[in-house]
Coordinates of C-alpha atoms in Angstrom, one line a residue:
M1379 CA -1.2 7.2 -21.0
A1380 CA -3.4 7.2 -24.2
T1381 CA -2.9 10.1 -26.5
K1382 CA -5.8 12.3 -27.8
R1383 CA -5.9 10.3 -31.0
E1384 CA -5.9 7.0 -29.1
Q1385 CA -8.7 8.1 -26.9
E1386 CA -10.6 8.9 -30.1
I1387 CA -9.9 5.4 -31.4
L1388 CA -11.1 3.9 -28.1
A1389 CA -14.3 5.8 -28.3
L1390 CA -15.0 4.5 -31.8
I1391 CA -14.2 0.9 -30.7
K1392 CA -16.6 1.2 -27.8
Q1393 CA -19.3 2.4 -30.2
D1394 CA -18.6 -0.5 -32.6
P1395 CA -16.4 -3.4 -31.3
L1396 CA -16.3 -5.0 -34.8
I1397 CA -14.9 -1.9 -36.5
T1398 CA -12.0 -2.5 -38.8
Q1399 CA -8.7 -0.7 -38.9
A1400 CA -9.5 0.6 -42.4
Q1401 CA -12.8 2.1 -41.0
L1402 CA -10.9 3.6 -38.0
A1403 CA -8.5 5.2 -40.4
E1404 CA -11.3 6.7 -42.5
K1405 CA -13.2 8.0 -39.5
T1406 CA -10.1 9.6 -37.9
G1407 CA -8.5 10.9 -41.1
T1408 CA -5.3 9.0 -40.7
T1409 CA -3.6 6.0 -42.3
R1410 CA -4.2 2.4 -41.6
S1411 CA -0.5 1.9 -40.5
N1412 CA -0.9 4.7 -38.0
I1413 CA -4.1 3.0 -36.6
G1414 CA -2.1 -0.2 -36.3
S1415 CA 0.6 1.6 -34.3
H1416 CA -2.1 3.2 -32.0
I1417 CA -3.8 -0.1 -31.5
S1418 CA -0.4 -1.6 -30.4
N1419 CA 0.0 1.2 -27.9
L1420 CA -3.5 0.6 -26.5
I1421 CA -2.8 -3.1 -26.1
K1422 CA 0.5 -2.3 -24.3
E1423 CA -1.2 0.1 -22.0
G1424 CA -3.8 -2.5 -21.2
L1425 CA -6.7 -0.4 -22.5
I1426 CA -7.7 -3.2 -24.8
V1427 CA -6.6 -6.9 -24.6
G1428 CA -5.2 -8.5 -27.7
R1429 CA -6.8 -8.7 -31.1
G1430 CA -10.5 -8.2 -31.4
Y1431 CA -10.6 -5.1 -29.3
V1432 CA -11.5 -6.9 -26.1
F1433 CA -11.8 -4.5 -23.2
P1434 CA -10.4 -5.5 -19.8
A1435 CA -12.9 -6.6 -17.1
E1436 CA -13.8 -3.9 -14.7
N1437 CA -12.0 -4.1 -11.4
E1438 CA -10.1 -7.3 -12.3
V1439 CA -6.9 -7.9 -10.3
T1440 CA -3.9 -9.9 -11.4
V1441 CA -1.9 -11.7 -8.7
I1442 CA 1.6 -12.9 -9.6
G1443 CA 3.0 -15.2 -7.0
A1444 CA 3.4 -18.6 -5.4
V1445 CA 1.2 -21.6 -4.8
N1446 CA 2.3 -24.5 -2.6
L1447 CA 1.2 -27.3 -0.3
D1448 CA 1.2 -26.2 3.3
V1449 CA 2.1 -28.8 5.9
L1450 CA 1.5 -27.5 9.4
G1451 CA 2.6 -29.1 12.6
A1452 CA 0.4 -27.5 15.4
A1453 CA 1.8 -28.3 18.8
K1454 CA -0.5 -29.0 21.7
A1455 CA 2.2 -28.6 24.3
Q1456 CA 5.4 -26.6 24.6
V1457 CA 7.7 -27.7 21.8
S1458 CA 10.7 -29.8 22.8
T1459 CA 13.7 -29.7 20.4
K1460 CA 15.0 -33.0 21.9
G1461 CA 12.0 -35.2 21.2
S1462 CA 8.4 -35.5 19.9
T1463 CA 5.7 -33.0 20.9
P1464 CA 2.0 -34.0 20.8
G1465 CA -0.1 -32.0 18.4
R1466 CA -1.9 -32.2 15.1
V1467 CA -0.6 -32.2 11.5
Y1468 CA -2.6 -30.5 8.8
S1469 CA -2.0 -30.2 5.0
F1470 CA -3.8 -27.9 2.6
I1471 CA -3.2 -25.8 -0.4
G1472 CA -1.5 -22.5 0.3
G1473 CA 1.2 -20.2 -1.1
M1474 CA 1.2 -16.4 -0.8
G1475 CA 0.0 -15.7 -4.4
R1476 CA -2.7 -18.3 -4.1
N1477 CA -3.8 -17.1 -0.7
I1478 CA -4.1 -13.5 -1.8
A1479 CA -6.0 -14.5 -5.0
T1480 CA -8.4 -16.7 -3.0
N1481 CA -9.0 -13.9 -0.4
L1482 CA -9.8 -11.5 -3.2
A1483 CA -12.2 -13.9 -4.8
D1484 CA -14.0 -14.2 -1.5
L1485 CA -14.3 -10.4 -1.4
G1486 CA -16.0 -10.5 -4.8
V1487 CA -13.1 -9.4 -6.8
K1488 CA -12.6 -10.9 -10.3
T1489 CA -9.0 -12.3 -10.0
K1490 CA -6.4 -13.7 -12.4
L1491 CA -3.5 -15.7 -10.8
I1492 CA -0.2 -16.0 -12.6
T1493 CA 1.7 -18.8 -10.9
V1494 CA 3.6 -22.0 -11.5
Y1495 CA 2.6 -25.5 -10.2
G1496 CA 3.4 -29.1 -10.9
N1497 CA 1.8 -31.8 -12.9
D1498 CA 1.2 -33.9 -9.7
N1499 CA -1.6 -34.6 -7.1
N1500 CA -1.0 -31.3 -5.3
G1501 CA -1.3 -29.5 -8.6
D1502 CA -4.6 -31.3 -9.2
L1503 CA -5.8 -30.2 -5.8
F1504 CA -4.8 -26.6 -6.4
Q1505 CA -6.4 -26.5 -9.9
A1506 CA -9.7 -27.9 -8.6
E1507 CA -9.8 -25.5 -5.7
A1508 CA -8.9 -22.5 -7.9
Q1509 CA -11.8 -23.4 -10.2
N1510 CA -14.2 -23.6 -7.3
N1511 CA -13.1 -20.1 -6.3
E1512 CA -13.5 -18.9 -9.9
L1513 CA -9.8 -17.9 -10.2
D1514 CA -8.6 -17.3 -13.7
L1515 CA -5.6 -19.6 -14.3
S1516 CA -5.4 -19.1 -18.1
D1517 CA -1.9 -17.5 -17.8
A1518 CA -0.6 -19.8 -15.1
L1519 CA 2.2 -22.4 -15.8
R1520 CA 1.8 -26.1 -15.2
V1521 CA 5.1 -28.0 -15.5
E1522 CA 6.6 -31.4 -15.1
R1523 CA 8.0 -30.7 -11.6
P1524 CA 6.6 -31.1 -8.1
T1525 CA 4.3 -28.4 -6.8
A1526 CA 6.1 -26.3 -4.2
T1527 CA 5.8 -27.3 -0.5
Y1528 CA 6.1 -25.3 2.7
V1529 CA 6.5 -27.2 6.0
Y1530 CA 6.2 -25.2 9.3
L1531 CA 5.8 -25.7 13.0
N1532 CA 3.6 -23.6 15.3
D1533 CA 4.0 -23.5 19.1
V1534 CA 1.0 -24.1 21.4
D1535 CA 0.1 -20.4 21.2
G1536 CA -0.3 -20.5 17.4
R1537 CA 2.9 -18.6 16.6
R1538 CA 5.4 -20.0 14.1
I1539 CA 8.6 -21.5 15.4
A1540 CA 10.3 -22.6 12.2
G1541 CA 9.6 -23.3 8.5
V1542 CA 11.3 -24.9 5.5
D1543 CA 10.2 -24.2 2.0
D1544 CA 10.9 -26.2 -1.2
M1545 CA 9.9 -23.5 -3.8
Q1546 CA 12.6 -23.5 -6.5
I1547 CA 9.9 -24.0 -9.0
N1548 CA 9.1 -20.2 -8.8
E1549 CA 12.4 -19.6 -10.7
L1550 CA 10.3 -20.4 -13.8
L1551 CA 8.3 -17.2 -13.4
T1552 CA 10.9 -15.3 -15.5
P1553 CA 10.8 -11.9 -17.1
Q1554 CA 10.2 -13.7 -20.4
V1555 CA 7.0 -15.2 -19.0
M1556 CA 5.8 -11.8 -17.8
E1557 CA 6.6 -10.2 -21.2
K1558 CA 4.3 -12.6 -23.0
R1559 CA 1.5 -11.7 -20.6
L1560 CA 2.2 -8.0 -20.3
P1561 CA -0.8 -6.7 -22.2
K1562 CA -3.1 -8.7 -20.0
I1563 CA -1.3 -7.8 -16.8
N1564 CA -1.6 -4.1 -17.7
A1565 CA -5.3 -4.6 -18.4
A1566 CA -5.9 -5.2 -14.6
K1567 CA -6.9 -2.4 -12.3
V1568 CA -4.3 -3.6 -9.7
V1569 CA -1.4 -6.0 -9.9
V1570 CA -0.2 -7.9 -6.7
V1571 CA 3.2 -9.5 -6.4
D1572 CA 4.9 -11.5 -3.7
S1573 CA 8.6 -11.8 -2.9
N1574 CA 8.7 -15.5 -3.9
L1575 CA 9.3 -14.1 -7.4
P1576 CA 12.9 -13.8 -8.6
A1577 CA 14.4 -10.4 -8.2
E1578 CA 14.9 -9.9 -12.0
T1579 CA 11.2 -10.7 -12.6
L1580 CA 10.1 -8.1 -10.0
N1581 CA 12.4 -5.6 -11.7
Y1582 CA 10.8 -6.3 -15.0
I1583 CA 7.4 -5.8 -13.5
Y1584 CA 8.4 -2.5 -11.9
E1585 CA 9.7 -1.2 -15.3
N1586 CA 6.8 -2.4 -17.5
V1587 CA 3.6 -2.6 -15.5
T1588 CA 1.6 0.6 -15.8
V1589 CA -1.1 0.0 -13.1
P1590 CA -0.7 0.2 -9.3
I1591 CA 1.5 -2.6 -7.9
F1592 CA 0.8 -4.0 -4.4
A1593 CA 3.5 -6.2 -2.9
K1594 CA 3.6 -8.7 0.0
A1595 CA 7.0 -9.5 1.5
V1596 CA 7.4 -13.2 2.2
G1597 CA 10.0 -14.6 4.5
I1598 CA 13.3 -13.3 5.9
N1599 CA 15.3 -14.7 3.0
K1600 CA 13.2 -13.5 0.1
A1601 CA 11.8 -10.1 1.3
Q1602 CA 14.8 -8.4 -0.2
N1603 CA 13.8 -9.5 -3.7
L1604 CA 11.3 -6.6 -3.7
F1605 CA 13.9 -3.9 -3.4
S1606 CA 16.3 -2.4 -6.0
D1607 CA 16.7 1.0 -7.7
K1608 CA 13.7 0.1 -9.8
T1609 CA 11.2 -0.5 -7.0
K1610 CA 7.8 1.0 -7.7
I1611 CA 5.3 -0.2 -5.1
D1612 CA 1.9 1.4 -4.4
T1613 CA 1.3 -0.5 -1.2
L1614 CA 3.7 -2.8 0.7
V1615 CA 2.4 -5.2 3.3
I1616 CA 5.2 -6.6 5.6
N1617 CA 5.4 -8.2 9.0
S1618 CA 7.7 -6.9 11.8
V1619 CA 10.2 -9.8 11.4
E1620 CA 10.7 -9.2 7.7
A1621 CA 10.9 -5.4 8.4
K1622 CA 13.6 -5.8 11.0
L1623 CA 15.7 -7.9 8.6
L1624 CA 15.5 -5.3 5.9
T1625 CA 15.9 -2.1 8.0
Q1626 CA 17.8 -3.4 11.1
I1627 CA 15.0 -1.7 13.2
E1628 CA 13.1 -3.8 15.8
I1629 CA 9.5 -2.7 16.1
T1630 CA 8.4 -2.4 19.7
G1631 CA 5.8 0.3 19.2
E1632 CA 4.6 3.1 17.0
K1633 CA 7.9 5.1 16.9
Q1634 CA 9.9 2.2 15.5
A1635 CA 7.1 1.4 13.1
Q1636 CA 7.3 4.9 11.7
M1637 CA 11.0 4.7 11.3
V1638 CA 10.7 1.5 9.4
A1639 CA 7.9 2.9 7.2
D1640 CA 10.0 6.0 6.5
K1641 CA 12.9 3.9 5.3
L1642 CA 10.7 1.7 3.1
Q1643 CA 9.0 4.7 1.5
A1644 CA 12.4 6.0 0.7
W1645 CA 13.1 2.7 -1.1
G1646 CA 10.2 3.1 -3.5
C1647 CA 7.0 2.2 -1.5
E1648 CA 4.3 4.8 -1.5
R1649 CA 2.2 3.2 1.3
V1650 CA 3.4 0.8 3.9
C1651 CA 1.4 -1.5 6.2
I1652 CA 3.4 -3.3 9.0
Y1653 CA 1.7 -5.9 11.1
A1654 CA 3.3 -7.3 14.3
D1655 CA 1.9 -10.2 16.3
G1656 CA 1.1 -9.1 19.8
L1657 CA 1.4 -5.4 19.0
G1658 CA -1.0 -4.4 16.2
I1659 CA -0.9 -2.8 12.8
Y1660 CA 0.7 0.4 11.5
Y1661 CA -0.3 2.0 8.2
Q1662 CA 1.5 4.9 6.6
T1663 CA 0.8 6.9 3.4
P1664 CA 2.7 10.0 2.1
T1665 CA 0.3 12.2 4.1
V1666 CA -1.1 10.3 7.1
A1667 CA -0.2 7.4 9.4
K1668 CA -1.8 5.5 12.3
F1669 CA -0.9 2.7 14.6
I1670 CA -3.7 0.5 16.1
A1671 CA -2.6 -1.6 19.0
Y1672 CA -4.5 -4.8 19.6
H1673 CA -4.1 -8.5 20.7
K1674 CA -5.8 -11.2 18.7
A1675 CA -8.2 -13.4 20.7
N1676 CA -8.5 -17.1 19.9
L1677 CA -5.2 -17.0 17.9
V1678 CA -4.7 -20.3 16.1
N1679 CA -2.4 -19.7 13.1
T1680 CA -0.8 -16.4 11.9
N1681 CA 0.5 -17.9 8.6
G1682 CA -2.2 -16.4 6.4
V1683 CA -2.5 -13.0 8.0
G1684 CA -0.4 -11.1 5.5
A1685 CA -2.3 -12.4 2.5
A1686 CA -5.6 -11.4 4.1
I1687 CA -4.3 -7.9 4.9
I1688 CA -3.1 -7.2 1.4
A1689 CA -6.3 -8.5 -0.1
A1690 CA -8.3 -6.2 2.1
S1691 CA -6.1 -3.2 1.1
V1692 CA -6.6 -4.0 -2.6
Y1693 CA -10.3 -4.3 -2.1
A1694 CA -10.2 -0.9 -0.3
K1695 CA -8.4 0.6 -3.3
L1696 CA -10.9 -0.7 -5.8
Q1697 CA -13.8 0.6 -3.7
A1698 CA -12.1 4.0 -3.2
K1699 CA -12.1 3.7 0.6
D1700 CA -10.5 6.4 2.7
F1701 CA -7.5 5.9 5.0
G1702 CA -9.5 5.1 8.1
E1703 CA -11.8 2.6 6.3
T1704 CA -8.8 0.9 4.7
L1705 CA -7.0 0.5 8.0
K1706 CA -10.1 -1.0 9.6
L1707 CA -10.6 -3.5 6.8
M1708 CA -6.9 -4.6 7.1
Q1709 CA -7.2 -5.0 10.9
R1710 CA -10.4 -7.1 10.6
A1711 CA -8.8 -9.3 8.0
D1712 CA -5.8 -9.9 10.3
V1713 CA -7.9 -10.9 13.3
L1714 CA -10.3 -13.1 11.4
T1715 CA -7.6 -15.0 9.5
A1716 CA -5.6 -15.8 12.7
Q1717 CA -8.5 -17.7 14.1
V1718 CA -8.3 -20.7 11.7
N1719 CA -5.6 -23.3 10.9
E1720 CA -5.9 -22.8 7.2
A1721 CA -4.0 -19.9 5.6
V1722 CA -7.3 -18.6 4.2
T1723 CA -10.4 -18.1 6.3
P1724 CA -13.7 -19.0 4.5
K1725 CA -15.3 -16.0 6.1
L1726 CA -13.1 -13.1 4.9
S1727 CA -16.2 -11.5 3.3
E1728 CA -17.4 -10.8 6.8
I1729 CA -14.9 -7.9 7.0
I1730 CA -17.1 -5.9 4.5
E1731 CA -20.4 -6.9 6.1
E1732 CA -19.7 -5.2 9.5

């Protein structure tokens, strides 16, 4: 938090963005070296960005997470493990970080995406799509490795049967990468992470990021990356399968959802949103909780639901929505996203138009 002196310096900079450190020293009655120290603190806190006294964009969100090519096999009949099943095969750009960032952009939120992707055709597709959605990739990494890929199979009812991911590239999102970008990360209003990040990178973020951290659990083998004695999460979004793996509690209704949320809050999550296909959504804060039971009509693909829910929760945070409004936005995002094959619905903005 800025000191009284640093708040004074900020006020002077806002009055004259071209003011020099010597002039700041003269106006505040201190030395130039002290001004330099205060400026460094203001950059670290994200109140100004780098040299030149650039102020962070209002309501900008930084998403740190994965991008990959999604390959979906959508069965048109009951899947047989002994032979071929008729259906359709789709491929499109996905990845939890990318999906969250794209959803936020559709909700009108200025969004920076810190990710890693390959110098290949899939990387070209991602980059072009990100530009079309006005995502800021200035701090993303592009490397001489293949862009990550996720292959999964859905049953005839749209529910996932199995998936295989080739996402080792995310190991390049190291604490050192985050350290170089820390002033810009702290300049955001909210930071969103997903559990594709290495555990040591998440720990660095918990220890050094000063703005609210939202987190999305991803997959039964990576969800545990989010948890350590350093965990500091404002809002966690997790599905019932991931929650069961972490807590050993199967969610069959509101009672079990509350038990899971209690445990996750004890592990460092202030707010917890649990979504369960066929049951509904449960949202718990330190003071209030509610379970909404519902079944999704016209269910096509649930793969992108979690990304839509967390984008809705971030939007609600930025707009200072109350508990009830936040829960309704998350529910609408769930239902709308499950109606398309792609991981991101092109109509997510409809959730704020109702």
